[in-house]
Short mmCIF file of N, CA and C in Angstrom, two decimals:
data_model
loop_
_atom_site.label_atom_id
_atom_site.label_comp_id
_atom_site.label_asym_id
_atom_site.label_seq_id
_atom_site.Cartn_x
_atom_site.Cartn_y
_atom_site.Cartn_z
N LEU I 25 -86.31 173.89 54.00
CA LEU I 25 -85.09 173.30 53.49
C LEU I 25 -85.35 171.90 52.93
N LYS I 26 -86.17 171.12 53.65
CA LYS I 26 -86.47 169.77 53.17
C LYS I 26 -87.20 169.80 51.83
N GLU I 27 -88.03 170.83 51.59
CA GLU I 27 -88.78 170.91 50.36
C GLU I 27 -87.90 171.24 49.17
N THR I 28 -86.94 172.13 49.35
CA THR I 28 -86.10 172.55 48.23
C THR I 28 -84.86 171.68 48.05
N ASN I 29 -84.40 171.04 49.12
CA ASN I 29 -83.20 170.21 49.09
C ASN I 29 -83.44 168.94 49.91
N PRO I 30 -84.16 167.97 49.36
CA PRO I 30 -84.54 166.78 50.15
C PRO I 30 -83.34 166.05 50.76
N PHE I 31 -82.18 166.11 50.16
CA PHE I 31 -81.01 165.43 50.69
C PHE I 31 -80.53 166.09 51.99
N SER I 32 -81.04 167.29 52.29
CA SER I 32 -80.60 168.00 53.49
C SER I 32 -80.87 167.20 54.76
N GLN I 33 -81.89 166.34 54.70
CA GLN I 33 -82.17 165.52 55.88
C GLN I 33 -80.98 164.64 56.20
N GLU I 34 -80.28 164.13 55.18
CA GLU I 34 -79.09 163.33 55.41
C GLU I 34 -77.95 164.18 55.96
N VAL I 35 -77.80 165.39 55.42
CA VAL I 35 -76.71 166.26 55.84
C VAL I 35 -76.92 166.78 57.25
N TYR I 36 -78.13 167.23 57.55
CA TYR I 36 -78.38 167.91 58.81
C TYR I 36 -79.08 167.03 59.85
N ALA I 37 -79.24 165.75 59.55
CA ALA I 37 -79.89 164.86 60.51
C ALA I 37 -78.98 164.66 61.72
N GLN I 38 -79.57 164.64 62.88
CA GLN I 38 -78.82 164.40 64.10
C GLN I 38 -79.65 163.50 64.98
N LYS I 39 -79.11 162.33 65.28
CA LYS I 39 -79.80 161.38 66.14
C LYS I 39 -81.20 161.07 65.62
N GLY I 40 -81.32 160.92 64.29
CA GLY I 40 -82.56 160.49 63.70
C GLY I 40 -83.60 161.59 63.48
N ALA I 41 -83.33 162.80 63.88
CA ALA I 41 -84.32 163.89 63.70
C ALA I 41 -83.63 165.06 62.99
N LEU I 42 -84.38 165.68 62.10
CA LEU I 42 -83.86 166.84 61.41
C LEU I 42 -83.74 168.00 62.39
N LEU I 43 -82.60 168.67 62.35
CA LEU I 43 -82.44 169.84 63.22
C LEU I 43 -83.51 170.86 62.92
N GLU I 44 -83.92 171.59 63.92
CA GLU I 44 -84.98 172.60 63.76
C GLU I 44 -84.56 173.71 62.80
N SER I 45 -83.31 174.09 62.85
CA SER I 45 -82.84 175.13 61.95
C SER I 45 -81.39 174.86 61.57
N VAL I 46 -81.01 175.38 60.45
CA VAL I 46 -79.63 175.26 60.00
C VAL I 46 -79.01 176.64 60.16
N VAL I 47 -78.00 176.70 60.98
CA VAL I 47 -77.37 177.98 61.29
C VAL I 47 -76.46 178.40 60.13
N CYS I 48 -76.57 179.63 59.75
CA CYS I 48 -75.70 180.21 58.74
C CYS I 48 -75.34 181.59 59.26
N ALA I 49 -74.19 181.68 59.88
CA ALA I 49 -73.78 182.94 60.49
C ALA I 49 -72.28 182.96 60.63
N GLU I 50 -71.77 184.10 60.96
CA GLU I 50 -70.34 184.19 61.27
C GLU I 50 -70.19 183.94 62.75
N TYR I 51 -69.40 182.96 63.07
CA TYR I 51 -69.18 182.57 64.44
C TYR I 51 -68.03 183.36 65.02
N SER I 52 -67.97 183.43 66.32
CA SER I 52 -66.89 184.17 66.98
C SER I 52 -65.56 183.52 66.62
N PRO I 53 -64.49 184.31 66.57
CA PRO I 53 -63.18 183.75 66.29
C PRO I 53 -62.79 182.66 67.29
N GLN I 54 -63.10 182.86 68.56
CA GLN I 54 -62.72 181.86 69.57
C GLN I 54 -63.47 180.55 69.36
N LEU I 55 -64.76 180.62 69.04
CA LEU I 55 -65.53 179.40 68.78
C LEU I 55 -64.95 178.66 67.58
N GLN I 56 -64.63 179.38 66.51
CA GLN I 56 -64.05 178.73 65.34
C GLN I 56 -62.70 178.09 65.67
N ALA I 57 -61.86 178.81 66.40
CA ALA I 57 -60.55 178.28 66.78
C ALA I 57 -60.71 177.03 67.65
N ASP I 58 -61.70 177.05 68.54
CA ASP I 58 -61.97 175.87 69.38
C ASP I 58 -62.45 174.68 68.56
N ILE I 59 -63.41 174.92 67.67
CA ILE I 59 -63.93 173.84 66.83
C ILE I 59 -62.84 173.22 65.98
N LEU I 60 -61.98 174.06 65.42
CA LEU I 60 -60.91 173.59 64.53
C LEU I 60 -59.67 173.12 65.28
N HIS I 61 -59.66 173.25 66.59
CA HIS I 61 -58.54 172.84 67.46
C HIS I 61 -57.21 173.51 67.06
N LEU I 62 -57.29 174.79 66.78
CA LEU I 62 -56.11 175.53 66.38
C LEU I 62 -55.07 175.62 67.50
N ALA I 63 -55.50 175.53 68.74
CA ALA I 63 -54.56 175.58 69.87
C ALA I 63 -53.73 174.30 69.95
N ASP I 64 -54.16 173.25 69.27
CA ASP I 64 -53.46 171.97 69.35
C ASP I 64 -52.38 171.79 68.29
N ILE I 65 -52.20 172.78 67.43
CA ILE I 65 -51.22 172.64 66.35
C ILE I 65 -50.36 173.90 66.27
N LYS I 66 -49.22 173.73 65.62
CA LYS I 66 -48.38 174.90 65.34
C LYS I 66 -49.01 175.62 64.15
N LEU I 67 -49.22 176.92 64.31
CA LEU I 67 -49.85 177.70 63.24
C LEU I 67 -48.77 178.21 62.28
N HIS I 68 -48.49 177.41 61.27
CA HIS I 68 -47.53 177.80 60.24
C HIS I 68 -48.16 178.88 59.36
N GLU I 69 -47.36 179.82 58.92
CA GLU I 69 -47.84 180.91 58.08
C GLU I 69 -47.34 180.73 56.65
N PRO I 70 -47.98 181.39 55.72
CA PRO I 70 -49.20 182.18 55.83
C PRO I 70 -50.42 181.29 56.02
N ILE I 71 -51.49 181.92 56.49
CA ILE I 71 -52.74 181.23 56.80
C ILE I 71 -53.83 181.73 55.85
N LEU I 72 -54.63 180.79 55.35
CA LEU I 72 -55.75 181.11 54.47
C LEU I 72 -57.03 180.56 55.08
N ASP I 73 -58.04 181.42 55.24
CA ASP I 73 -59.37 181.01 55.69
C ASP I 73 -60.29 180.97 54.47
N ILE I 74 -60.73 179.76 54.12
CA ILE I 74 -61.62 179.55 52.98
C ILE I 74 -63.05 179.74 53.47
N GLY I 75 -63.76 180.71 52.88
CA GLY I 75 -65.12 181.01 53.34
C GLY I 75 -65.05 181.79 54.64
N CYS I 76 -64.21 182.81 54.66
CA CYS I 76 -63.93 183.56 55.89
C CYS I 76 -65.12 184.36 56.41
N GLY I 77 -66.16 184.51 55.62
CA GLY I 77 -67.31 185.29 56.05
C GLY I 77 -67.14 186.75 55.69
N GLN I 78 -68.24 187.44 55.67
CA GLN I 78 -68.22 188.84 55.23
C GLN I 78 -67.31 189.71 56.09
N ASN I 79 -67.26 189.46 57.39
CA ASN I 79 -66.44 190.27 58.27
C ASN I 79 -65.07 189.68 58.57
N ALA I 80 -64.80 188.46 58.11
CA ALA I 80 -63.50 187.82 58.26
C ALA I 80 -63.01 187.86 59.71
N GLY I 81 -63.88 187.54 60.65
CA GLY I 81 -63.58 187.65 62.08
C GLY I 81 -62.38 186.84 62.51
N LEU I 82 -62.28 185.58 62.06
CA LEU I 82 -61.14 184.75 62.48
C LEU I 82 -59.85 185.27 61.86
N VAL I 83 -59.91 185.71 60.62
CA VAL I 83 -58.72 186.27 59.97
C VAL I 83 -58.25 187.52 60.72
N LYS I 84 -59.18 188.37 61.05
CA LYS I 84 -58.86 189.58 61.80
C LYS I 84 -58.24 189.23 63.15
N PHE I 85 -58.80 188.25 63.85
CA PHE I 85 -58.28 187.80 65.14
C PHE I 85 -56.85 187.28 64.98
N LEU I 86 -56.60 186.48 63.97
CA LEU I 86 -55.26 185.93 63.74
C LEU I 86 -54.27 187.06 63.45
N ARG I 87 -54.67 188.02 62.64
CA ARG I 87 -53.80 189.15 62.32
C ARG I 87 -53.52 190.01 63.55
N GLU I 88 -54.52 190.17 64.40
CA GLU I 88 -54.31 190.92 65.64
C GLU I 88 -53.33 190.22 66.57
N ASN I 89 -53.13 188.90 66.34
CA ASN I 89 -52.16 188.13 67.10
C ASN I 89 -50.87 187.94 66.31
N ASN I 90 -50.61 188.89 65.40
CA ASN I 90 -49.37 188.96 64.62
C ASN I 90 -49.12 187.75 63.74
N LEU I 91 -50.18 187.17 63.19
CA LEU I 91 -50.06 186.08 62.24
C LEU I 91 -50.40 186.59 60.84
N ASP I 92 -49.69 186.09 59.86
CA ASP I 92 -49.89 186.47 58.46
C ASP I 92 -51.08 185.68 57.91
N ALA I 93 -52.29 186.25 58.02
CA ALA I 93 -53.52 185.54 57.68
C ALA I 93 -54.32 186.31 56.63
N TYR I 94 -55.01 185.51 55.77
CA TYR I 94 -55.80 186.06 54.67
C TYR I 94 -57.11 185.27 54.59
N GLY I 95 -58.09 185.84 53.93
CA GLY I 95 -59.36 185.15 53.76
C GLY I 95 -59.92 185.33 52.38
N ILE I 96 -60.63 184.30 51.93
CA ILE I 96 -61.38 184.39 50.69
C ILE I 96 -62.84 184.10 51.00
N ASP I 97 -63.73 184.80 50.29
CA ASP I 97 -65.16 184.60 50.47
C ASP I 97 -65.86 185.20 49.25
N ARG I 98 -67.08 184.77 49.00
CA ARG I 98 -67.84 185.35 47.90
C ARG I 98 -68.27 186.78 48.19
N PHE I 99 -68.43 187.12 49.46
CA PHE I 99 -68.89 188.45 49.83
C PHE I 99 -68.07 189.02 50.99
N PRO I 100 -66.76 189.18 50.83
CA PRO I 100 -65.97 189.68 51.96
C PRO I 100 -66.05 191.20 52.10
N ALA I 101 -65.74 191.66 53.29
CA ALA I 101 -65.61 193.09 53.50
C ALA I 101 -64.39 193.56 52.69
N HIS I 102 -64.35 194.83 52.41
CA HIS I 102 -63.23 195.37 51.65
C HIS I 102 -62.06 195.63 52.59
N LEU I 103 -61.30 194.59 52.84
CA LEU I 103 -60.15 194.66 53.73
C LEU I 103 -58.91 194.28 52.93
N SER I 104 -57.78 194.78 53.31
CA SER I 104 -56.56 194.49 52.56
C SER I 104 -56.17 193.01 52.58
N TYR I 105 -56.67 192.28 53.54
CA TYR I 105 -56.29 190.87 53.71
C TYR I 105 -57.40 189.89 53.31
N THR I 106 -58.46 190.40 52.66
CA THR I 106 -59.51 189.52 52.15
C THR I 106 -59.64 189.69 50.64
N GLN I 107 -60.12 188.64 50.01
CA GLN I 107 -60.29 188.67 48.56
C GLN I 107 -61.63 188.05 48.20
N LYS I 108 -62.30 188.68 47.26
CA LYS I 108 -63.55 188.11 46.76
C LYS I 108 -63.15 186.96 45.82
N ALA I 109 -63.58 185.75 46.18
CA ALA I 109 -63.21 184.59 45.38
C ALA I 109 -64.16 183.44 45.67
N ASP I 110 -64.28 182.57 44.70
CA ASP I 110 -65.02 181.31 44.81
C ASP I 110 -63.98 180.23 45.08
N TRP I 111 -64.19 179.43 46.11
CA TRP I 111 -63.17 178.45 46.47
C TRP I 111 -62.94 177.40 45.40
N LEU I 112 -63.89 177.20 44.49
CA LEU I 112 -63.70 176.20 43.42
C LEU I 112 -62.89 176.77 42.24
N THR I 113 -62.78 178.08 42.12
CA THR I 113 -62.00 178.65 41.03
C THR I 113 -60.71 179.32 41.54
N TYR I 114 -60.59 179.49 42.83
CA TYR I 114 -59.41 180.12 43.42
C TYR I 114 -58.17 179.26 43.16
N GLU I 115 -57.08 179.92 42.81
CA GLU I 115 -55.81 179.22 42.58
C GLU I 115 -55.03 179.19 43.90
N TYR I 116 -54.96 178.04 44.53
CA TYR I 116 -54.31 177.92 45.84
C TYR I 116 -52.78 177.88 45.75
N GLY I 117 -52.26 177.54 44.60
CA GLY I 117 -50.81 177.47 44.45
C GLY I 117 -50.26 176.14 44.93
N ALA I 118 -48.95 176.01 44.85
CA ALA I 118 -48.27 174.79 45.29
C ALA I 118 -47.34 175.13 46.44
N GLU I 119 -47.45 174.36 47.52
CA GLU I 119 -46.61 174.54 48.70
C GLU I 119 -46.53 176.02 49.12
N LYS I 120 -47.68 176.66 49.15
CA LYS I 120 -47.77 178.10 49.45
C LYS I 120 -48.22 178.40 50.86
N TRP I 121 -49.14 177.60 51.40
CA TRP I 121 -49.79 177.91 52.67
C TRP I 121 -49.26 177.07 53.81
N GLY I 122 -49.09 177.70 54.96
CA GLY I 122 -48.70 176.97 56.16
C GLY I 122 -49.92 176.39 56.86
N LEU I 123 -51.06 177.05 56.69
CA LEU I 123 -52.30 176.60 57.31
C LEU I 123 -53.46 177.08 56.45
N VAL I 124 -54.37 176.15 56.17
CA VAL I 124 -55.63 176.48 55.48
C VAL I 124 -56.72 176.04 56.44
N ILE I 125 -57.71 176.93 56.66
CA ILE I 125 -58.81 176.63 57.57
C ILE I 125 -60.14 176.88 56.87
N SER I 126 -61.15 176.13 57.28
CA SER I 126 -62.50 176.34 56.78
C SER I 126 -63.47 175.76 57.79
N ASN I 127 -64.19 176.64 58.46
CA ASN I 127 -65.17 176.21 59.44
C ASN I 127 -66.57 176.24 58.82
N LEU I 128 -67.17 175.07 58.66
CA LEU I 128 -68.53 174.93 58.13
C LEU I 128 -68.69 175.58 56.77
N GLY I 129 -67.64 175.55 55.97
CA GLY I 129 -67.70 176.15 54.64
C GLY I 129 -67.45 175.10 53.58
N PHE I 130 -66.20 174.96 53.18
CA PHE I 130 -65.84 174.08 52.09
C PHE I 130 -66.36 172.67 52.28
N SER I 131 -66.12 172.09 53.46
CA SER I 131 -66.53 170.68 53.66
C SER I 131 -68.04 170.51 53.71
N ASN I 132 -68.77 171.49 54.24
CA ASN I 132 -70.23 171.41 54.20
C ASN I 132 -70.73 171.33 52.77
N HIS I 133 -70.17 172.14 51.91
CA HIS I 133 -70.58 172.12 50.50
C HIS I 133 -70.13 170.85 49.81
N PHE I 134 -68.96 170.35 50.17
CA PHE I 134 -68.47 169.09 49.60
C PHE I 134 -69.44 167.96 49.96
N ILE I 135 -69.85 167.88 51.22
CA ILE I 135 -70.81 166.86 51.65
C ILE I 135 -72.12 167.01 50.87
N HIS I 136 -72.57 168.24 50.77
CA HIS I 136 -73.81 168.54 50.02
C HIS I 136 -73.73 167.94 48.60
N HIS I 137 -72.62 168.18 47.91
CA HIS I 137 -72.48 167.68 46.54
C HIS I 137 -72.24 166.17 46.51
N HIS I 138 -71.61 165.63 47.53
CA HIS I 138 -71.37 164.20 47.62
C HIS I 138 -72.69 163.43 47.75
N LEU I 139 -73.64 164.01 48.47
CA LEU I 139 -74.92 163.32 48.70
C LEU I 139 -75.94 163.51 47.60
N ARG I 140 -75.81 164.55 46.81
CA ARG I 140 -76.77 164.80 45.73
C ARG I 140 -76.51 163.87 44.56
N GLU I 141 -77.57 163.40 43.94
CA GLU I 141 -77.41 162.57 42.74
C GLU I 141 -76.80 163.38 41.60
N ASP I 142 -77.12 164.66 41.54
CA ASP I 142 -76.60 165.51 40.49
C ASP I 142 -75.49 166.44 41.01
N GLY I 143 -74.87 166.06 42.11
CA GLY I 143 -73.86 166.89 42.75
C GLY I 143 -72.55 166.97 41.97
N ASN I 144 -71.80 167.98 42.28
CA ASN I 144 -70.53 168.26 41.63
C ASN I 144 -69.38 167.75 42.51
N PHE I 145 -69.51 166.54 43.03
CA PHE I 145 -68.55 166.00 43.99
C PHE I 145 -67.15 165.82 43.41
N GLU I 146 -67.05 165.52 42.11
CA GLU I 146 -65.72 165.31 41.52
C GLU I 146 -64.91 166.60 41.51
N GLU I 147 -65.56 167.72 41.23
CA GLU I 147 -64.85 169.00 41.25
C GLU I 147 -64.42 169.34 42.68
N TYR I 148 -65.26 169.05 43.65
CA TYR I 148 -64.88 169.28 45.04
C TYR I 148 -63.71 168.37 45.44
N ALA I 149 -63.72 167.13 44.99
CA ALA I 149 -62.62 166.21 45.31
C ALA I 149 -61.30 166.71 44.70
N ARG I 150 -61.35 167.17 43.46
CA ARG I 150 -60.15 167.73 42.84
C ARG I 150 -59.66 168.97 43.60
N LYS I 151 -60.57 169.83 44.01
CA LYS I 151 -60.21 171.04 44.73
C LYS I 151 -59.65 170.71 46.10
N TYR I 152 -60.21 169.69 46.75
CA TYR I 152 -59.71 169.24 48.05
C TYR I 152 -58.24 168.82 47.92
N MET I 153 -57.94 168.04 46.89
CA MET I 153 -56.56 167.60 46.69
C MET I 153 -55.67 168.78 46.33
N GLU I 154 -56.19 169.76 45.58
CA GLU I 154 -55.42 170.96 45.26
C GLU I 154 -55.08 171.72 46.54
N ILE I 155 -56.04 171.82 47.44
CA ILE I 155 -55.79 172.50 48.71
C ILE I 155 -54.68 171.78 49.48
N LEU I 156 -54.72 170.45 49.51
CA LEU I 156 -53.67 169.71 50.21
C LEU I 156 -52.31 169.91 49.56
N ARG I 157 -52.27 170.00 48.24
CA ARG I 157 -50.99 170.25 47.54
C ARG I 157 -50.51 171.68 47.77
N SER I 158 -51.43 172.58 48.15
CA SER I 158 -51.02 173.97 48.38
C SER I 158 -50.34 174.15 49.74
N LEU I 159 -50.38 173.10 50.56
CA LEU I 159 -49.75 173.18 51.89
C LEU I 159 -48.24 173.02 51.79
N LYS I 160 -47.54 173.80 52.57
CA LYS I 160 -46.11 173.59 52.74
C LYS I 160 -45.93 172.29 53.54
N ILE I 161 -44.73 171.71 53.46
CA ILE I 161 -44.44 170.55 54.30
C ILE I 161 -44.65 170.97 55.75
N HIS I 162 -45.34 170.15 56.53
CA HIS I 162 -45.72 170.38 57.92
C HIS I 162 -46.87 171.39 58.04
N GLY I 163 -47.43 171.82 56.92
CA GLY I 163 -48.62 172.66 56.94
C GLY I 163 -49.85 171.82 57.14
N SER I 164 -50.96 172.45 57.54
CA SER I 164 -52.19 171.70 57.85
C SER I 164 -53.41 172.34 57.20
N PHE I 165 -54.38 171.49 56.93
CA PHE I 165 -55.71 171.91 56.48
C PHE I 165 -56.66 171.50 57.61
N CYS I 166 -57.26 172.50 58.29
CA CYS I 166 -58.19 172.27 59.39
C CYS I 166 -59.59 172.63 58.93
N TYR I 167 -60.52 171.69 59.11
CA TYR I 167 -61.89 171.96 58.66
C TYR I 167 -62.90 171.17 59.48
N ALA I 168 -64.10 171.65 59.42
CA ALA I 168 -65.25 170.96 60.03
C ALA I 168 -66.45 171.29 59.15
N PRO I 169 -67.32 170.32 58.91
CA PRO I 169 -67.30 168.94 59.38
C PRO I 169 -66.28 168.10 58.62
N ASP I 170 -66.04 166.92 59.19
CA ASP I 170 -65.07 166.01 58.59
C ASP I 170 -65.61 165.41 57.29
N LEU I 171 -64.69 164.83 56.52
CA LEU I 171 -65.02 164.26 55.21
C LEU I 171 -64.52 162.82 55.12
N PRO I 172 -65.09 161.90 55.90
CA PRO I 172 -64.56 160.54 55.94
C PRO I 172 -64.58 159.82 54.60
N PHE I 173 -65.48 160.20 53.70
CA PHE I 173 -65.59 159.53 52.41
C PHE I 173 -64.40 159.83 51.48
N ILE I 174 -63.64 160.88 51.74
CA ILE I 174 -62.43 161.14 50.95
C ILE I 174 -61.18 160.99 51.80
N GLU I 175 -61.29 161.27 53.09
CA GLU I 175 -60.11 161.19 53.98
C GLU I 175 -59.54 159.78 54.01
N LYS I 176 -60.39 158.76 53.85
CA LYS I 176 -59.92 157.37 53.90
C LYS I 176 -58.98 157.04 52.74
N TYR I 177 -58.95 157.88 51.70
CA TYR I 177 -58.08 157.63 50.56
C TYR I 177 -56.74 158.40 50.63
N LEU I 178 -56.55 159.19 51.67
CA LEU I 178 -55.30 159.97 51.77
C LEU I 178 -54.11 159.04 52.03
N ASP I 179 -53.02 159.31 51.36
CA ASP I 179 -51.79 158.53 51.48
C ASP I 179 -51.18 158.79 52.87
N PRO I 180 -51.11 157.78 53.74
CA PRO I 180 -50.55 158.00 55.07
C PRO I 180 -49.05 158.32 55.06
N GLN I 181 -48.39 158.11 53.94
CA GLN I 181 -46.98 158.49 53.82
C GLN I 181 -46.84 159.98 53.57
N SER I 182 -47.91 160.62 53.10
CA SER I 182 -47.88 162.04 52.77
C SER I 182 -48.69 162.90 53.73
N TYR I 183 -49.71 162.31 54.36
CA TYR I 183 -50.63 163.09 55.19
C TYR I 183 -50.90 162.38 56.52
N GLU I 184 -50.90 163.18 57.58
CA GLU I 184 -51.25 162.71 58.92
C GLU I 184 -52.64 163.27 59.24
N LEU I 185 -53.52 162.41 59.65
CA LEU I 185 -54.92 162.79 59.90
C LEU I 185 -55.22 162.77 61.39
N SER I 186 -55.82 163.85 61.91
CA SER I 186 -56.27 163.91 63.29
C SER I 186 -57.74 164.32 63.29
N LYS I 187 -58.52 163.68 64.17
CA LYS I 187 -59.97 163.97 64.26
C LYS I 187 -60.29 164.40 65.68
N TYR I 188 -61.23 165.34 65.79
CA TYR I 188 -61.64 165.87 67.07
C TYR I 188 -63.16 165.95 67.13
N GLY I 189 -63.74 165.36 68.16
CA GLY I 189 -65.18 165.45 68.37
C GLY I 189 -65.58 166.86 68.72
N ILE I 190 -66.81 167.21 68.40
CA ILE I 190 -67.38 168.50 68.73
C ILE I 190 -68.57 168.24 69.64
N PRO I 191 -68.49 168.67 70.90
CA PRO I 191 -69.57 168.35 71.85
C PRO I 191 -70.96 168.72 71.32
N GLY I 192 -71.88 167.76 71.41
CA GLY I 192 -73.26 168.00 71.02
C GLY I 192 -73.54 167.83 69.54
N LEU I 193 -72.52 167.53 68.75
CA LEU I 193 -72.73 167.38 67.31
C LEU I 193 -72.26 166.02 66.85
N SER I 194 -72.84 165.54 65.74
CA SER I 194 -72.54 164.21 65.26
C SER I 194 -71.32 164.17 64.33
N PHE I 195 -70.80 165.33 63.95
CA PHE I 195 -69.62 165.33 63.09
C PHE I 195 -68.39 165.74 63.86
N GLN I 196 -67.25 165.63 63.21
CA GLN I 196 -65.96 165.95 63.83
C GLN I 196 -65.24 167.01 63.05
N ALA I 197 -64.22 167.57 63.67
CA ALA I 197 -63.28 168.45 62.97
C ALA I 197 -62.10 167.59 62.56
N THR I 198 -61.47 167.95 61.46
CA THR I 198 -60.32 167.21 60.95
C THR I 198 -59.15 168.15 60.76
N ILE I 199 -57.96 167.63 61.08
CA ILE I 199 -56.73 168.33 60.74
C ILE I 199 -55.93 167.36 59.89
N VAL I 200 -55.63 167.79 58.66
CA VAL I 200 -54.80 167.01 57.75
C VAL I 200 -53.46 167.73 57.68
N LYS I 201 -52.40 167.08 58.14
CA LYS I 201 -51.08 167.65 58.12
C LYS I 201 -50.26 167.02 56.98
N ARG I 202 -49.66 167.85 56.18
CA ARG I 202 -48.82 167.36 55.10
C ARG I 202 -47.46 167.02 55.69
N ILE I 203 -47.04 165.78 55.55
CA ILE I 203 -45.76 165.37 56.14
C ILE I 203 -44.67 165.13 55.11
N ARG I 204 -45.05 165.12 53.85
CA ARG I 204 -44.02 165.08 52.79
C ARG I 204 -44.60 165.55 51.48
#
């Protein structure tokens, strides 16, 4: 990873040492819910999972709990509640979603582009703001890792920001709630 993407050391560095491996897998629904602190907020519907993974485990879990949940991914399973889509070209709509979630997906890529000299960070910043505009009033965008380089610019009259530490990791989860 260091050979093909030298900036990865900045992204994946922890306590001064590069992690031995970068995990890329579908995590259990419970682990994702815990990381994103979904139990700490009201789950407004409909719910969209950005980068839901091929099996859309969290989406399936939410639906099994009678929540109106959907997922987008580049390689989703053929399920009625998932759609093949790229998060940078997907049309999120305006005031459409009660909750948008992304565990180690959208924000990981945003950080990646933010740190690269030739990164596409402006497109990610525009898409981030589009996602926030797609939230209904009192809706939330929950994601990990956090994005302090853009979160500091959010209007506190429009958005409420909550941060949660993740044991053993140097980054945090963020919940951005649209308040107006």
